Amino acid sequence: QVQLQESGPGLVKPSETLSLTCAVSGGSVSDINWWSWVRQSPRKGLEWIGEMSPSGTANYDPSFMGRVTISMDISKNQFSLKLISVTAADTAVYYCARHVAVPRTRGFDYWGPGTLVTASS
Amino acid sequence: VLTQSPGTLSLSPGERATLSCRASQSVRSTYLAWYQQKPGQAPRLLIYGGSIRATGIPDRFSGGGSGTDFTLTISRLEPEDFAVYYCQQQYAVSRPYTFGQGTKLEIK
């Protein structure tokens, strides 16, 4: 059974960097699935942040471009999110998720439980 | 942009629910997914590839549609089905994913 677990600070000061890690168990991050970060806030709902391929290629939503980096650590079987220059608008529950591996389809079949990150001084 | 309607749907157990998701431009149907979310939980994949039920999803859930109009149908509502439902799409490979704003399905 695949499981994902987000971890990282729950409180980040404005202008600083948000760093989260998603530990994957029951599967390998370098197998065939892609992986994503999604956040959810009352103001914006569900927002896709970006994705990473099993080979390490990343794609980002244009609204986060320039502020976001997604990376992978195969040795630890995890992938990470870094978001720089955070503001109060980045306060949200952050989820990591696995993409369905069926070709030419879309959907995220496994999600972590989510972690609340608050941007506040 | 994905627009879901209605914002809130009030129905009774045993009734049929039809939730709508409209895209601002044509979407490949296989690039459309539906999720269920309950308070304090992560979204749960119900339908991927437009119409394929995810593992463990009961057959009372079905997805369909094409072009810009898609629907999630729950044939006979069970008490555990009352939740918020989201559609998600990707217009093309390497384009951003977007989510609808959600439809809250509440007990009448």
PDB file of C-alpha atoms in Angstrom:
ATOM      1  CA  GLN A   1       0.000   0.000   0.000  1.00  0.00           C
ATOM      2  CA  VAL A   2       1.426   3.331  -1.071  1.00  0.00           C
ATOM      3  CA  GLN A   3       1.593   5.985   1.622  1.00  0.00           C
ATOM      4  CA  LEU A   4       2.720   9.605   1.444  1.00  0.00           C
ATOM      5  CA  GLN A   5       3.582  11.772   4.426  1.00  0.00           C
ATOM      6  CA  GLU A   6       4.342  15.492   4.379  1.00  0.00           C
ATOM      7  CA  SER A   7       6.687  17.001   6.931  1.00  0.00           C
ATOM      8  CA  GLY A   8       8.153  20.417   7.643  1.00  0.00           C
ATOM      9  CA  PRO A   9       7.703  23.540   9.749  1.00  0.00           C
ATOM     10  CA  GLY A  10       4.137  24.571  10.431  1.00  0.00           C
ATOM     11  CA  LEU A  11       5.084  28.223  10.832  1.00  0.00           C
ATOM     12  CA  VAL A  12       7.146  30.296   8.390  1.00  0.00           C
ATOM     13  CA  LYS A  13       7.935  33.998   8.707  1.00  0.00           C
ATOM     14  CA  PRO A  14       6.975  36.297   5.826  1.00  0.00           C
ATOM     15  CA  SER A  15       9.794  36.721   3.268  1.00  0.00           C
ATOM     16  CA  GLU A  16      11.380  33.446   4.365  1.00  0.00           C
ATOM     17  CA  THR A  17      11.389  30.037   2.642  1.00  0.00           C
ATOM     18  CA  LEU A  18       8.783  27.313   3.036  1.00  0.00           C
ATOM     19  CA  SER A  19      10.360  23.846   2.872  1.00  0.00           C
ATOM     20  CA  LEU A  20       8.374  20.623   2.905  1.00  0.00           C
ATOM     21  CA  THR A  21       9.256  17.002   2.289  1.00  0.00           C
ATOM     22  CA  CYS A  22       7.038  14.149   1.150  1.00  0.00           C
ATOM     23  CA  ALA A  23       8.190  10.708   2.256  1.00  0.00           C
ATOM     24  CA  VAL A  24       6.920   7.877   0.074  1.00  0.00           C
ATOM     25  CA  SER A  25       6.484   4.301   1.286  1.00  0.00           C
ATOM     26  CA  GLY A  26       5.134   1.275  -0.551  1.00  0.00           C
ATOM     27  CA  GLY A  27       6.554   2.516  -3.844  1.00  0.00           C
ATOM     28  CA  SER A  28       9.578   4.226  -5.355  1.00  0.00           C
ATOM     29  CA  VAL A  29       9.714   7.884  -6.384  1.00  0.00           C
ATOM     30  CA  SER A  30      11.890   6.823  -9.325  1.00  0.00           C
ATOM     31  CA  ASP A  31       9.430   4.195 -10.608  1.00  0.00           C
ATOM     32  CA  ILE A  32       6.855   5.210 -13.271  1.00  0.00           C
ATOM     33  CA  ASN A  33       4.664   7.673 -11.436  1.00  0.00           C
ATOM     34  CA  TRP A  34       4.843  11.431 -11.466  1.00  0.00           C
ATOM     35  CA  TRP A  35       4.440  13.326  -8.196  1.00  0.00           C
ATOM     36  CA  SER A  36       2.806  16.647  -7.367  1.00  0.00           C
ATOM     37  CA  TRP A  37       2.400  19.270  -4.686  1.00  0.00           C
ATOM     38  CA  VAL A  38      -1.062  20.767  -4.190  1.00  0.00           C
ATOM     39  CA  ARG A  39      -2.199  23.306  -1.628  1.00  0.00           C
ATOM     40  CA  GLN A  40      -5.611  24.262  -0.306  1.00  0.00           C
ATOM     41  CA  SER A  41      -6.769  27.476   1.311  1.00  0.00           C
ATOM     42  CA  PRO A  42     -10.237  28.906   1.977  1.00  0.00           C
ATOM     43  CA  ARG A  43      -9.432  31.832  -0.315  1.00  0.00           C
ATOM     44  CA  LYS A  44      -8.144  29.954  -3.370  1.00  0.00           C
ATOM     45  CA  GLY A  45      -9.418  26.392  -2.940  1.00  0.00           C
ATOM     46  CA  LEU A  46      -7.251  23.618  -4.365  1.00  0.00           C
ATOM     47  CA  GLU A  47      -4.193  24.896  -6.225  1.00  0.00           C
ATOM     48  CA  TRP A  48      -1.699  22.780  -8.115  1.00  0.00           C
ATOM     49  CA  ILE A  49       1.843  23.961  -7.453  1.00  0.00           C
ATOM     50  CA  GLY A  50       3.988  21.693  -9.566  1.00  0.00           C
ATOM     51  CA  GLU A  51       5.058  18.174 -10.462  1.00  0.00           C
ATOM     52  CA  MET A  52       8.119  16.008 -10.744  1.00  0.00           C
ATOM     53  CA  SER A  53       8.745  13.105 -13.102  1.00  0.00           C
ATOM     54  CA  PRO A  54      10.432   9.894 -11.963  1.00  0.00           C
ATOM     55  CA  SER A  55      13.525  11.026 -13.867  1.00  0.00           C
ATOM     56  CA  GLY A  56      13.631  14.334 -12.004  1.00  0.00           C
ATOM     57  CA  THR A  57      12.054  16.752 -14.490  1.00  0.00           C
ATOM     58  CA  ALA A  58       9.933  19.422 -12.825  1.00  0.00           C
ATOM     59  CA  ASN A  59       7.037  21.503 -14.152  1.00  0.00           C
ATOM     60  CA  TYR A  60       5.469  24.367 -12.255  1.00  0.00           C
ATOM     61  CA  ASP A  61       2.280  26.363 -12.326  1.00  0.00           C
ATOM     62  CA  PRO A  62       3.065  29.774 -13.838  1.00  0.00           C
ATOM     63  CA  SER A  63       1.662  31.528 -10.772  1.00  0.00           C
ATOM     64  CA  PHE A  64       4.499  30.062  -8.686  1.00  0.00           C
ATOM     65  CA  MET A  65       7.240  30.314 -11.300  1.00  0.00           C
ATOM     66  CA  GLY A  66      10.391  31.915  -9.970  1.00  0.00           C
ATOM     67  CA  ARG A  67       9.484  31.118  -6.367  1.00  0.00           C
ATOM     68  CA  VAL A  68       9.168  27.342  -6.384  1.00  0.00           C
ATOM     69  CA  THR A  69      11.525  24.395  -6.653  1.00  0.00           C
ATOM     70  CA  ILE A  70      10.524  20.743  -6.512  1.00  0.00           C
ATOM     71  CA  SER A  71      13.298  18.187  -6.142  1.00  0.00           C
ATOM     72  CA  MET A  72      13.700  14.495  -5.542  1.00  0.00           C
ATOM     73  CA  ASP A  73      15.973  12.433  -3.284  1.00  0.00           C
ATOM     74  CA  ILE A  74      15.955   8.889  -4.586  1.00  0.00           C
ATOM     75  CA  SER A  75      18.180   7.593  -1.780  1.00  0.00           C
ATOM     76  CA  LYS A  76      15.595   8.714   0.795  1.00  0.00           C
ATOM     77  CA  ASN A  77      12.607   7.929  -1.438  1.00  0.00           C
ATOM     78  CA  GLN A  78      11.164  11.392  -1.006  1.00  0.00           C
ATOM     79  CA  PHE A  79      10.514  14.592  -2.889  1.00  0.00           C
ATOM     80  CA  SER A  80      10.536  18.150  -1.648  1.00  0.00           C
ATOM     81  CA  LEU A  81       8.984  21.561  -2.128  1.00  0.00           C
ATOM     82  CA  LYS A  82      10.702  24.896  -1.599  1.00  0.00           C
ATOM     83  CA  LEU A  83       8.760  28.133  -1.901  1.00  0.00           C
ATOM     84  CA  ILE A  84      10.726  31.326  -1.375  1.00  0.00           C
ATOM     85  CA  SER A  85       9.602  34.794  -0.291  1.00  0.00           C
ATOM     86  CA  VAL A  86       6.421  33.592   1.358  1.00  0.00           C
ATOM     87  CA  THR A  87       3.593  35.931   2.288  1.00  0.00           C
ATOM     88  CA  ALA A  88       0.405  35.478   4.252  1.00  0.00           C
ATOM     89  CA  ALA A  89      -1.232  34.379   0.988  1.00  0.00           C
ATOM     90  CA  ASP A  90       0.873  31.204   1.105  1.00  0.00           C
ATOM     91  CA  THR A  91      -0.863  30.057   4.280  1.00  0.00           C
ATOM     92  CA  ALA A  92      -2.549  26.800   3.331  1.00  0.00           C
ATOM     93  CA  VAL A  93      -2.703  23.066   3.839  1.00  0.00           C
ATOM     94  CA  TYR A  94      -0.035  21.547   1.615  1.00  0.00           C
ATOM     95  CA  TYR A  95      -0.503  18.085   0.124  1.00  0.00           C
ATOM     96  CA  CYS A  96       1.802  15.819  -1.810  1.00  0.00           C
ATOM     97  CA  ALA A  97       0.189  13.413  -4.262  1.00  0.00           C
ATOM     98  CA  ARG A  98       1.013  10.637  -6.689  1.00  0.00           C
ATOM     99  CA  HIS A  99      -0.163  10.664 -10.288  1.00  0.00           C
ATOM    100  CA  VAL A 100      -2.072   7.742 -11.772  1.00  0.00           C
ATOM    101  CA  ALA A 101       0.299   5.699 -13.919  1.00  0.00           C
ATOM    102  CA  VAL A 102      -2.212   4.812 -16.642  1.00  0.00           C
ATOM    103  CA  PRO A 103      -1.004   6.343 -19.938  1.00  0.00           C
ATOM    104  CA  ARG A 104      -2.983   9.229 -21.422  1.00  0.00           C
ATOM    105  CA  THR A 105      -5.115   9.650 -18.308  1.00  0.00           C
ATOM    106  CA  ARG A 106      -4.962  12.122 -15.472  1.00  0.00           C
ATOM    107  CA  GLY A 107      -5.703  11.876 -11.761  1.00  0.00           C
ATOM    108  CA  PHE A 108      -3.893  11.823  -8.433  1.00  0.00           C
ATOM    109  CA  ASP A 109      -4.515   8.466  -6.776  1.00  0.00           C
ATOM    110  CA  TYR A 110      -2.602   8.737  -3.505  1.00  0.00           C
ATOM    111  CA  TRP A 111      -2.378  11.793  -1.293  1.00  0.00           C
ATOM    112  CA  GLY A 112      -0.608  12.585   1.934  1.00  0.00           C
ATOM    113  CA  PRO A 113      -2.779  13.679   4.884  1.00  0.00           C
ATOM    114  CA  GLY A 114      -1.683  17.275   4.380  1.00  0.00           C
ATOM    115  CA  THR A 115       0.239  19.691   6.555  1.00  0.00           C
ATOM    116  CA  LEU A 116      -0.852  23.167   7.573  1.00  0.00           C
ATOM    117  CA  VAL A 117       1.716  25.881   6.942  1.00  0.00           C
ATOM    118  CA  THR A 118       1.051  29.319   8.338  1.00  0.00           C
ATOM    119  CA  ALA A 119       3.028  32.317   7.101  1.00  0.00           C
ATOM    120  CA  SER A 120       3.103  34.753   9.982  1.00  0.00           C
ATOM    121  CA  SER A 121       5.570  36.714  12.068  1.00  0.00           C
TER     122      SER A 121
ATOM    123  CA  VAL B   1     -10.886  27.631 -15.712  1.00  0.00           C
ATOM    124  CA  LEU B   2     -13.198  24.932 -14.379  1.00  0.00           C
ATOM    125  CA  THR B   3     -16.622  25.984 -13.110  1.00  0.00           C
ATOM    126  CA  GLN B   4     -18.608  23.543 -11.008  1.00  0.00           C
ATOM    127  CA  SER B   5     -22.327  23.719 -10.456  1.00  0.00           C
ATOM    128  CA  PRO B   6     -24.304  23.849  -8.366  1.00  0.00           C
ATOM    129  CA  GLY B   7     -22.284  25.299  -5.510  1.00  0.00           C
ATOM    130  CA  THR B   8     -24.400  23.338  -3.044  1.00  0.00           C
ATOM    131  CA  LEU B   9     -26.682  20.402  -3.747  1.00  0.00           C
ATOM    132  CA  SER B  10     -29.195  19.304  -1.122  1.00  0.00           C
ATOM    133  CA  LEU B  11     -30.485  15.771  -1.573  1.00  0.00           C
ATOM    134  CA  SER B  12     -31.674  12.827   0.483  1.00  0.00           C
ATOM    135  CA  PRO B  13     -30.089   9.371   0.777  1.00  0.00           C
ATOM    136  CA  GLY B  14     -31.283   7.137  -2.026  1.00  0.00           C
ATOM    137  CA  GLU B  15     -31.630  10.006  -4.489  1.00  0.00           C
ATOM    138  CA  ARG B  16     -29.558  10.537  -7.627  1.00  0.00           C
ATOM    139  CA  ALA B  17     -26.955  13.302  -7.697  1.00  0.00           C
ATOM    140  CA  THR B  18     -25.659  14.953 -10.847  1.00  0.00           C
ATOM    141  CA  LEU B  19     -22.708  17.321 -10.463  1.00  0.00           C
ATOM    142  CA  SER B  20     -21.496  19.484 -13.327  1.00  0.00           C
ATOM    143  CA  CYS B  21     -18.018  20.664 -14.304  1.00  0.00           C
ATOM    144  CA  ARG B  22     -17.676  23.104 -17.193  1.00  0.00           C
ATOM    145  CA  ALA B  23     -14.318  24.019 -18.740  1.00  0.00           C
ATOM    146  CA  SER B  24     -13.579  27.361 -20.364  1.00  0.00           C
ATOM    147  CA  GLN B  25     -11.998  25.550 -23.302  1.00  0.00           C
ATOM    148  CA  SER B  26     -12.235  22.049 -24.683  1.00  0.00           C
ATOM    149  CA  VAL B  27     -10.572  19.382 -22.559  1.00  0.00           C
ATOM    150  CA  ARG B  28      -9.518  15.898 -23.557  1.00  0.00           C
ATOM    151  CA  SER B  29     -11.985  13.764 -21.604  1.00  0.00           C
ATOM    152  CA  THR B  30      -9.262  11.407 -20.417  1.00  0.00           C
ATOM    153  CA  TYR B  31      -7.529  14.366 -18.763  1.00  0.00           C
ATOM    154  CA  LEU B  32     -10.459  14.925 -16.382  1.00  0.00           C
ATOM    155  CA  ALA B  33     -10.664  13.597 -12.814  1.00  0.00           C
ATOM    156  CA  TRP B  34     -13.115  13.832  -9.908  1.00  0.00           C
ATOM    157  CA  TYR B  35     -12.379  13.842  -6.176  1.00  0.00           C
ATOM    158  CA  GLN B  36     -14.347  13.605  -2.962  1.00  0.00           C
ATOM    159  CA  GLN B  37     -13.196  15.479   0.123  1.00  0.00           C
ATOM    160  CA  LYS B  38     -14.497  15.210   3.668  1.00  0.00           C
ATOM    161  CA  PRO B  39     -13.616  17.685   6.449  1.00  0.00           C
ATOM    162  CA  GLY B  40     -10.074  17.331   7.714  1.00  0.00           C
ATOM    163  CA  GLN B  41      -9.147  14.813   5.012  1.00  0.00           C
ATOM    164  CA  ALA B  42      -7.190  14.897   1.796  1.00  0.00           C
ATOM    165  CA  PRO B  43      -9.089  14.643  -1.483  1.00  0.00           C
ATOM    166  CA  ARG B  44      -9.880  11.081  -2.543  1.00  0.00           C
ATOM    167  CA  LEU B  45      -9.729  10.117  -6.200  1.00  0.00           C
ATOM    168  CA  LEU B  46     -13.080   8.841  -7.473  1.00  0.00           C
ATOM    169  CA  ILE B  47     -12.798   9.018 -11.260  1.00  0.00           C
ATOM    170  CA  TYR B  48      -9.738   9.410 -13.483  1.00  0.00           C
ATOM    171  CA  GLY B  49      -9.369   9.422 -17.226  1.00  0.00           C
ATOM    172  CA  GLY B  50     -12.821  11.014 -17.400  1.00  0.00           C
ATOM    173  CA  SER B  51     -14.787   7.856 -16.672  1.00  0.00           C
ATOM    174  CA  ILE B  52     -12.594   5.244 -14.978  1.00  0.00           C
ATOM    175  CA  ARG B  53     -13.458   4.477 -11.389  1.00  0.00           C
ATOM    176  CA  ALA B  54     -10.443   4.461  -9.092  1.00  0.00           C
ATOM    177  CA  THR B  55      -9.624   1.381  -7.058  1.00  0.00           C
ATOM    178  CA  GLY B  56     -12.255   0.624  -4.449  1.00  0.00           C
ATOM    179  CA  ILE B  57     -14.782   3.196  -5.669  1.00  0.00           C
ATOM    180  CA  PRO B  58     -18.368   1.835  -5.712  1.00  0.00           C
ATOM    181  CA  ASP B  59     -20.124   1.537  -9.064  1.00  0.00           C
ATOM    182  CA  ARG B  60     -22.773   4.042  -7.995  1.00  0.00           C
ATOM    183  CA  PHE B  61     -20.183   6.687  -8.974  1.00  0.00           C
ATOM    184  CA  SER B  62     -19.813   7.381 -12.685  1.00  0.00           C
ATOM    185  CA  GLY B  63     -18.146  10.086 -14.734  1.00  0.00           C
ATOM    186  CA  GLY B  64     -18.855  11.243 -18.244  1.00  0.00           C
ATOM    187  CA  GLY B  65     -18.923  14.099 -20.677  1.00  0.00           C
ATOM    188  CA  SER B  66     -16.799  15.559 -23.423  1.00  0.00           C
ATOM    189  CA  GLY B  67     -15.511  18.837 -24.795  1.00  0.00           C
ATOM    190  CA  THR B  68     -16.277  21.431 -22.165  1.00  0.00           C
ATOM    191  CA  ASP B  69     -19.057  19.724 -20.184  1.00  0.00           C
ATOM    192  CA  PHE B  70     -18.486  16.901 -17.740  1.00  0.00           C
ATOM    193  CA  THR B  71     -20.622  15.273 -15.080  1.00  0.00           C
ATOM    194  CA  LEU B  72     -20.191  13.146 -11.993  1.00  0.00           C
ATOM    195  CA  THR B  73     -23.258  11.049 -11.228  1.00  0.00           C
ATOM    196  CA  ILE B  74     -23.975   9.256  -7.981  1.00  0.00           C
ATOM    197  CA  SER B  75     -26.833   6.897  -8.753  1.00  0.00           C
ATOM    198  CA  ARG B  76     -28.162   6.294  -5.238  1.00  0.00           C
ATOM    199  CA  LEU B  77     -26.782   8.433  -2.450  1.00  0.00           C
ATOM    200  CA  GLU B  78     -25.454   6.720   0.639  1.00  0.00           C
ATOM    201  CA  PRO B  79     -24.972   8.632   3.921  1.00  0.00           C
ATOM    202  CA  GLU B  80     -21.185   8.561   3.466  1.00  0.00           C
ATOM    203  CA  ASP B  81     -21.440  10.325   0.079  1.00  0.00           C
ATOM    204  CA  PHE B  82     -22.260  13.713   1.579  1.00  0.00           C
ATOM    205  CA  ALA B  83     -19.049  15.669   1.096  1.00  0.00           C
ATOM    206  CA  VAL B  84     -17.425  18.212  -1.228  1.00  0.00           C
ATOM    207  CA  TYR B  85     -16.626  17.137  -4.793  1.00  0.00           C
ATOM    208  CA  TYR B  86     -13.976  18.629  -7.073  1.00  0.00           C
ATOM    209  CA  CYS B  87     -13.173  18.206 -10.735  1.00  0.00           C
ATOM    210  CA  GLN B  88      -9.628  18.560 -12.024  1.00  0.00           C
ATOM    211  CA  GLN B  89      -8.223  18.836 -15.508  1.00  0.00           C
ATOM    212  CA  GLN B  90      -5.058  19.346 -17.481  1.00  0.00           C
ATOM    213  CA  TYR B  91      -5.542  20.926 -20.890  1.00  0.00           C
ATOM    214  CA  ALA B  92      -2.473  19.321 -22.399  1.00  0.00           C
ATOM    215  CA  VAL B  93       0.762  17.587 -21.492  1.00  0.00           C
ATOM    216  CA  SER B  94       3.073  19.829 -19.460  1.00  0.00           C
ATOM    217  CA  ARG B  95       0.306  22.383 -18.899  1.00  0.00           C
ATOM    218  CA  PRO B  96      -0.840  23.264 -15.385  1.00  0.00           C
ATOM    219  CA  TYR B  97      -3.493  21.254 -13.625  1.00  0.00           C
ATOM    220  CA  THR B  98      -6.543  23.177 -12.445  1.00  0.00           C
ATOM    221  CA  PHE B  99      -9.319  22.343 -10.008  1.00  0.00           C
ATOM    222  CA  GLY B 100     -12.904  23.466  -9.907  1.00  0.00           C
ATOM    223  CA  GLN B 101     -14.141  25.402  -6.894  1.00  0.00           C
ATOM    224  CA  GLY B 102     -16.139  22.421  -5.614  1.00  0.00           C
ATOM    225  CA  THR B 103     -19.733  21.321  -5.127  1.00  0.00           C
ATOM    226  CA  LYS B 104     -20.915  20.668  -1.598  1.00  0.00           C
ATOM    227  CA  LEU B 105     -23.332  17.763  -1.435  1.00  0.00           C
ATOM    228  CA  GLU B 106     -25.402  18.082   1.725  1.00  0.00           C
ATOM    229  CA  ILE B 107     -28.160  16.065   3.317  1.00  0.00           C
ATOM    230  CA  LYS B 108     -31.602  17.522   2.728  1.00  0.00           C
TER     231      LYS B 108
END
